[in-house]
mmCIF file of C-alpha atoms in Angstrom:
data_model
loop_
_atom_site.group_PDB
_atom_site.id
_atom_site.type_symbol
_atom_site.label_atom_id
_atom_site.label_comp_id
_atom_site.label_asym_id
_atom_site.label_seq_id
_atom_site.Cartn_x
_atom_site.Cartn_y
_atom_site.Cartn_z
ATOM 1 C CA UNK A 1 14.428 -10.583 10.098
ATOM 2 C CA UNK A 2 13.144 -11.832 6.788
ATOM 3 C CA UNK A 3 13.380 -15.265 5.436
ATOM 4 C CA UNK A 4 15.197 -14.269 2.825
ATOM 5 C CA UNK A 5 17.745 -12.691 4.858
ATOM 6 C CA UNK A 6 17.421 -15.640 7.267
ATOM 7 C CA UNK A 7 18.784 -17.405 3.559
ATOM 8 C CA UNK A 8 21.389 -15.443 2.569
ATOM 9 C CA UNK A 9 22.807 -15.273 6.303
ATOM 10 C CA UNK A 10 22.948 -19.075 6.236
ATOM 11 C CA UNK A 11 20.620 -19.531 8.855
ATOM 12 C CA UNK A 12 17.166 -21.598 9.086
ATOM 13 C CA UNK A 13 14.749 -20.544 7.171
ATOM 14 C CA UNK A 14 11.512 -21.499 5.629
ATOM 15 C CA UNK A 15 11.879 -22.527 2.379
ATOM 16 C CA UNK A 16 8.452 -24.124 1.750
ATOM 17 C CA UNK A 17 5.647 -21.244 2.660
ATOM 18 C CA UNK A 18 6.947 -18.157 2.877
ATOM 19 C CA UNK A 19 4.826 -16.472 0.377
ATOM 20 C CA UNK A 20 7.818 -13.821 -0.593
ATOM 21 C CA UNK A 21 10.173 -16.590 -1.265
ATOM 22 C CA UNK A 22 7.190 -18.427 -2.951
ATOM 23 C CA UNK A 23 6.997 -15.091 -5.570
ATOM 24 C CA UNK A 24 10.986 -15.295 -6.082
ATOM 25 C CA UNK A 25 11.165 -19.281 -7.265
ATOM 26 C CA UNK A 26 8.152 -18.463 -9.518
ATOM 27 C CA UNK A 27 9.399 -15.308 -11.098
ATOM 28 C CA UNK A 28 12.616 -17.615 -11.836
ATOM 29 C CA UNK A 29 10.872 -20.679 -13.173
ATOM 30 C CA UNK A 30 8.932 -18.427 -15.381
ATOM 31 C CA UNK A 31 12.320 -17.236 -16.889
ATOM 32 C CA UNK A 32 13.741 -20.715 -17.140
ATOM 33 C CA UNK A 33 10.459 -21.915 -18.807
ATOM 34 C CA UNK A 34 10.690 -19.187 -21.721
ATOM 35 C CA UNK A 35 14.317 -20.123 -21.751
ATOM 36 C CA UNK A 36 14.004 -23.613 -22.162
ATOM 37 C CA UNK A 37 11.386 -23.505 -25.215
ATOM 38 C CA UNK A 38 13.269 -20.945 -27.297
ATOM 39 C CA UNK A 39 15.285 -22.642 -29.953
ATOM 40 C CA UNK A 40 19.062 -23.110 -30.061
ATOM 41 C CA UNK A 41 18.863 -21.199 -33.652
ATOM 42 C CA UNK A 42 18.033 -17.759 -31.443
ATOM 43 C CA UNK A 43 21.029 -17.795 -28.677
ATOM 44 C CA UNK A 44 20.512 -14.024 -28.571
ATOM 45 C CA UNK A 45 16.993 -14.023 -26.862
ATOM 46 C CA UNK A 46 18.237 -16.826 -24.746
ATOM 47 C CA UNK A 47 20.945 -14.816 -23.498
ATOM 48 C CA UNK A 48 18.753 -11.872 -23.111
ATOM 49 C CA UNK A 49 16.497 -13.741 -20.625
ATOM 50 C CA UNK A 50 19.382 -15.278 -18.919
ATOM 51 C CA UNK A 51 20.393 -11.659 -18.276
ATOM 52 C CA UNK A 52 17.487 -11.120 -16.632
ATOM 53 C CA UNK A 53 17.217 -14.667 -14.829
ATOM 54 C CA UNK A 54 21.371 -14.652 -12.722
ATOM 55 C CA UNK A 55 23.016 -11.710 -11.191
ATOM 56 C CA UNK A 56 26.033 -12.330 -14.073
ATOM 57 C CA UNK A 57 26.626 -13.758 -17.008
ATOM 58 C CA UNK A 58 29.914 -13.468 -18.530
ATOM 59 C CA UNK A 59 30.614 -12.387 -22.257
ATOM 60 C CA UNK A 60 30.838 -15.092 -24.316
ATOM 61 C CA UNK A 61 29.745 -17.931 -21.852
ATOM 62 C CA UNK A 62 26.588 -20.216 -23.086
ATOM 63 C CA UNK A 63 24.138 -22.526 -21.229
ATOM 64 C CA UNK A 64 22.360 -24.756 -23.347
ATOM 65 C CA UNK A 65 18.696 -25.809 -22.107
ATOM 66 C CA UNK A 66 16.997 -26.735 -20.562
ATOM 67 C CA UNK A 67 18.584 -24.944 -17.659
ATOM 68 C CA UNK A 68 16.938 -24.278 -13.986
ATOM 69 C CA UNK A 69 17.666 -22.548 -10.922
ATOM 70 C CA UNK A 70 15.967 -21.885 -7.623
ATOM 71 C CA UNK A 71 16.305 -17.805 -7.448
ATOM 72 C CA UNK A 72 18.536 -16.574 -10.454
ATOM 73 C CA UNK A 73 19.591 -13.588 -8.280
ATOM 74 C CA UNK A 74 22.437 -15.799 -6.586
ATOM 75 C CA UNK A 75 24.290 -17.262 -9.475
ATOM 76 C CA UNK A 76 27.234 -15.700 -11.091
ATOM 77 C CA UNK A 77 28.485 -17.589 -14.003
ATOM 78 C CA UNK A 78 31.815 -15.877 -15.079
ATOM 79 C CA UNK A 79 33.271 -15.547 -19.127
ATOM 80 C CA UNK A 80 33.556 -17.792 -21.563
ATOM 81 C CA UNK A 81 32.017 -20.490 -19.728
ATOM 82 C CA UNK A 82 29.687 -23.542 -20.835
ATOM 83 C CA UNK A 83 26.859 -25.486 -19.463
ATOM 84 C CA UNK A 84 25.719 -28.198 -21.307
ATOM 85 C CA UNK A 85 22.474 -29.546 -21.465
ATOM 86 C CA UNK A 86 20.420 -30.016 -18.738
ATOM 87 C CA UNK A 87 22.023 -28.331 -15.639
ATOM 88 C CA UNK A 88 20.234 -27.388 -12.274
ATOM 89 C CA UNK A 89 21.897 -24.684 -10.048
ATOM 90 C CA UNK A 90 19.592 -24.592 -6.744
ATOM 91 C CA UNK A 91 20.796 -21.644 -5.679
ATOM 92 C CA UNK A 92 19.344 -20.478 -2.441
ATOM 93 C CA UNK A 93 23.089 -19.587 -1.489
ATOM 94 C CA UNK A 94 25.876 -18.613 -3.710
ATOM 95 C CA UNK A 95 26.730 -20.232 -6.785
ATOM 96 C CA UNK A 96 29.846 -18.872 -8.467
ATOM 97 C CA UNK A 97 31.233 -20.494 -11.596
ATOM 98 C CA UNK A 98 34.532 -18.963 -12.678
ATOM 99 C CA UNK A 99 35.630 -18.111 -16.101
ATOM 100 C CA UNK A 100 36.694 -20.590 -18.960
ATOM 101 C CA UNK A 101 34.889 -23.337 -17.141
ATOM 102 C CA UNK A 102 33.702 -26.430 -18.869
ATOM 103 C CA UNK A 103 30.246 -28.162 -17.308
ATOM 104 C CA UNK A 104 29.206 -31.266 -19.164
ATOM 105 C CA UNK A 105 25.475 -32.210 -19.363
ATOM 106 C CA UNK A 106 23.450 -32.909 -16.490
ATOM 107 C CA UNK A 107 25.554 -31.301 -13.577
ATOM 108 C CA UNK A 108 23.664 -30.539 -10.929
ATOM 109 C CA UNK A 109 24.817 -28.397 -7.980
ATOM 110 C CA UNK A 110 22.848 -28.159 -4.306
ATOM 111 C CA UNK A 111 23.035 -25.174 -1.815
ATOM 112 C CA UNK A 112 20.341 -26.875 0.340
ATOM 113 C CA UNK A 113 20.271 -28.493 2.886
ATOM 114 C CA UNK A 114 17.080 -29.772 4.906
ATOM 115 C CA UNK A 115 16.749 -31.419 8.733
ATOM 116 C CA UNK A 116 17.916 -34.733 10.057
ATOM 117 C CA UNK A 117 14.028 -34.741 11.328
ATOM 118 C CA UNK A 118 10.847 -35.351 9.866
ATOM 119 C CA UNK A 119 9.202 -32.944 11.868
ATOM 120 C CA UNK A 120 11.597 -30.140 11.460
ATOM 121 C CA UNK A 121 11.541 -31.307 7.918
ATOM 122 C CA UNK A 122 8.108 -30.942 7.665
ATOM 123 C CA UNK A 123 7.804 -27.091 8.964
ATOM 124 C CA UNK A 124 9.472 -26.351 5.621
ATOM 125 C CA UNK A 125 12.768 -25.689 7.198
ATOM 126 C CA UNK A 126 16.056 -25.394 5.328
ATOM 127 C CA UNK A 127 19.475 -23.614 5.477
ATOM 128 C CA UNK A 128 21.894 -23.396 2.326
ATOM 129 C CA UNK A 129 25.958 -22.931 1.722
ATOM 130 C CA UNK A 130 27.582 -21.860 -1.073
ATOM 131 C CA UNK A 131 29.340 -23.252 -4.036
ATOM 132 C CA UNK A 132 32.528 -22.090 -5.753
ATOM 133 C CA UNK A 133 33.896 -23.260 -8.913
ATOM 134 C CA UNK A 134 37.056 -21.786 -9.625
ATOM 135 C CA UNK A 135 38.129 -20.718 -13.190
ATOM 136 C CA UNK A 136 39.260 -23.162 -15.746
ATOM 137 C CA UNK A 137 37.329 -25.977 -14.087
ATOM 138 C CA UNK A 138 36.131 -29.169 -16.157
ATOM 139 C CA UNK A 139 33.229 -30.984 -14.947
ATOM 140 C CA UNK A 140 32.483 -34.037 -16.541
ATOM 141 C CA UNK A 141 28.865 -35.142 -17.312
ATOM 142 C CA UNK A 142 26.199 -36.047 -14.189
ATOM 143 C CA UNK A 143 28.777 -34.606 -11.679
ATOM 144 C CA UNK A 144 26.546 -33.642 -8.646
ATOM 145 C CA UNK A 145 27.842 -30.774 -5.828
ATOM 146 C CA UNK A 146 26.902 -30.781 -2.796
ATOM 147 C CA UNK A 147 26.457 -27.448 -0.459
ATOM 148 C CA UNK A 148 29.004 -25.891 0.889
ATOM 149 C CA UNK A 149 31.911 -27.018 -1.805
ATOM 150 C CA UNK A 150 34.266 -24.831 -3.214
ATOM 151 C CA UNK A 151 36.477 -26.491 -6.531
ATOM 152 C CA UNK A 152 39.771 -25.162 -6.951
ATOM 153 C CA UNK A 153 40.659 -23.028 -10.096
ATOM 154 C CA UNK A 154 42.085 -25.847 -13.197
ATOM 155 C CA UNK A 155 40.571 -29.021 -11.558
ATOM 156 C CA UNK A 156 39.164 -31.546 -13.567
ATOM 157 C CA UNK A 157 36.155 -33.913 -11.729
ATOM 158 C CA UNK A 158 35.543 -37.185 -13.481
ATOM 159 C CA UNK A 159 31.707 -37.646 -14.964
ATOM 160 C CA UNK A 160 29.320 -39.320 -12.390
ATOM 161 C CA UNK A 161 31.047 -37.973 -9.487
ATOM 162 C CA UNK A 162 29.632 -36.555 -6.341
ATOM 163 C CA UNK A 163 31.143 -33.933 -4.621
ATOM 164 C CA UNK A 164 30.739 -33.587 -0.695
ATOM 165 C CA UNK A 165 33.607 -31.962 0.407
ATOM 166 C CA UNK A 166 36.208 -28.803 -1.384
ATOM 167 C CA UNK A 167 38.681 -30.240 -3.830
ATOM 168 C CA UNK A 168 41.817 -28.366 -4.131
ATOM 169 C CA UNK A 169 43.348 -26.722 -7.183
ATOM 170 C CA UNK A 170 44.673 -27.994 -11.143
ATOM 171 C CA UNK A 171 44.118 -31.927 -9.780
ATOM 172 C CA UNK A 172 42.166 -35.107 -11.463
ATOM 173 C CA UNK A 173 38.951 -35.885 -8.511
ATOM 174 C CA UNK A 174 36.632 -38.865 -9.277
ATOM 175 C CA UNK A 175 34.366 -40.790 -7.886
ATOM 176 C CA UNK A 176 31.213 -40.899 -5.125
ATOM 177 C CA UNK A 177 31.861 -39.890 -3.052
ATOM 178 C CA UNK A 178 34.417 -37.550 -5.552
ATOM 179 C CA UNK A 179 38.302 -38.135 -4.180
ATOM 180 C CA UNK A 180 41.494 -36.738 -5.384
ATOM 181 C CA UNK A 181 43.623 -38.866 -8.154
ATOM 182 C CA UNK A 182 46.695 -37.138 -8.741
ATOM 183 C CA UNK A 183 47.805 -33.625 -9.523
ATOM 184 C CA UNK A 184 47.312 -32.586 -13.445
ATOM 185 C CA UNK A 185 51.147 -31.762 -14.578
ATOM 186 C CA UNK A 186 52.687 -30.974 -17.826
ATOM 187 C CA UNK A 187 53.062 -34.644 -18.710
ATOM 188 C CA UNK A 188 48.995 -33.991 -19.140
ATOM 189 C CA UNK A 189 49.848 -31.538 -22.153
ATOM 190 C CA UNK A 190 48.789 -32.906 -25.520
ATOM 191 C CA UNK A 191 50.382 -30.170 -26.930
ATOM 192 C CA UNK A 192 53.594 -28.760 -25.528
ATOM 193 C CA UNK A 193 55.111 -25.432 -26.102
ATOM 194 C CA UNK A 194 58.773 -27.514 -27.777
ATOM 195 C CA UNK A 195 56.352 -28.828 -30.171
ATOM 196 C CA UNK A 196 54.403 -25.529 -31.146
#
């Protein structure tokens, strides 16, 4: 069995010198590098090479750079979504971002996860989980993920928060570690369908 398939089976692996997996994160941080100096003004070559860079990218959705990723191949950012400024997706395992989603700047979300031990630490060992974000999700700035966390479709997480474990669907979550507030209802409506 390969390391990579060690990866995407959620098993051990080594992250740090397998030369294939070595070849992967390079070939990606070359993309993100060209991505990351073109300017703002040319959204259509930066969309081109983020084509190339994640296994989808929905019509309509933008990430502003800079933007990094581990791989590329296992993020799948869904339509009409944006990423501000500044995100990093290490995605050694699944990263899904639904549809209409809203990511403020600096959101960083983790798939890995490395030993307890320094010297299985050391051997370059890692395993990684995936991340969900369902559709219509707001993430406010400097939110952090952690692996293994799925976000449930409408939620809203409050900026600075860290998420360690799954938060459930159309609710207010905030703080560090991130916590449920209260569910978002219609009293959360600015504008209500009487007074359209």
């Amino acid at each position: 069995m390969t390391e990579r398939e060690k990866k995407d089976m959620g098993l051990w692996y080594d992250a740090n010198y397998n030369s294939d997996l070595l070849m992967e994160r390079d070939y990606a941080e070359e993309l993100c590098f060209e991505i990351n100096r073109i300017s703002l003004r040319d959204g259509q070559r930066i969309r081109e090479y983020l084509k190339k860079l994640l296994a989808e990218f929905g019509a309509d959705s933008v990430i502003l750079p800079p933007f990094n990723v581990d791989y590329g191949y296992n993020c799948h950012i869904g339509n009409h979504t944006f990423i501000n400024h500044y995100a990093y997706l290490m995605d050694c395992a699944l990263i899904t971002i639904g549809k209409y989603c809203f990511i403020g700047p600096h959101c960083g979300m983790y798939t890995a996860i490395h030993p307890m031990t320094v010297e299985d630490r050391n051997q370059g060992l890692e395993m990684a989980k995936p991340i969900t974000v369902g559709d219509n999700v707001w993430l406010g700035a400097n939110v952090t993920i952690l692996p293994g966390v799925t976000i449930g479709e409408g939620s809203v997480i409050g900026a600075g928060s860290v998420v360690t474990k799954d938060i459930p669907a159309h609710v207010l979550a905030v703080g560090n570690p991130c916590r449920v507030v209260r569910e978002i209802t219609e009293e959360d409506r600015i504008c209500r369908p009487s007074t359209l």
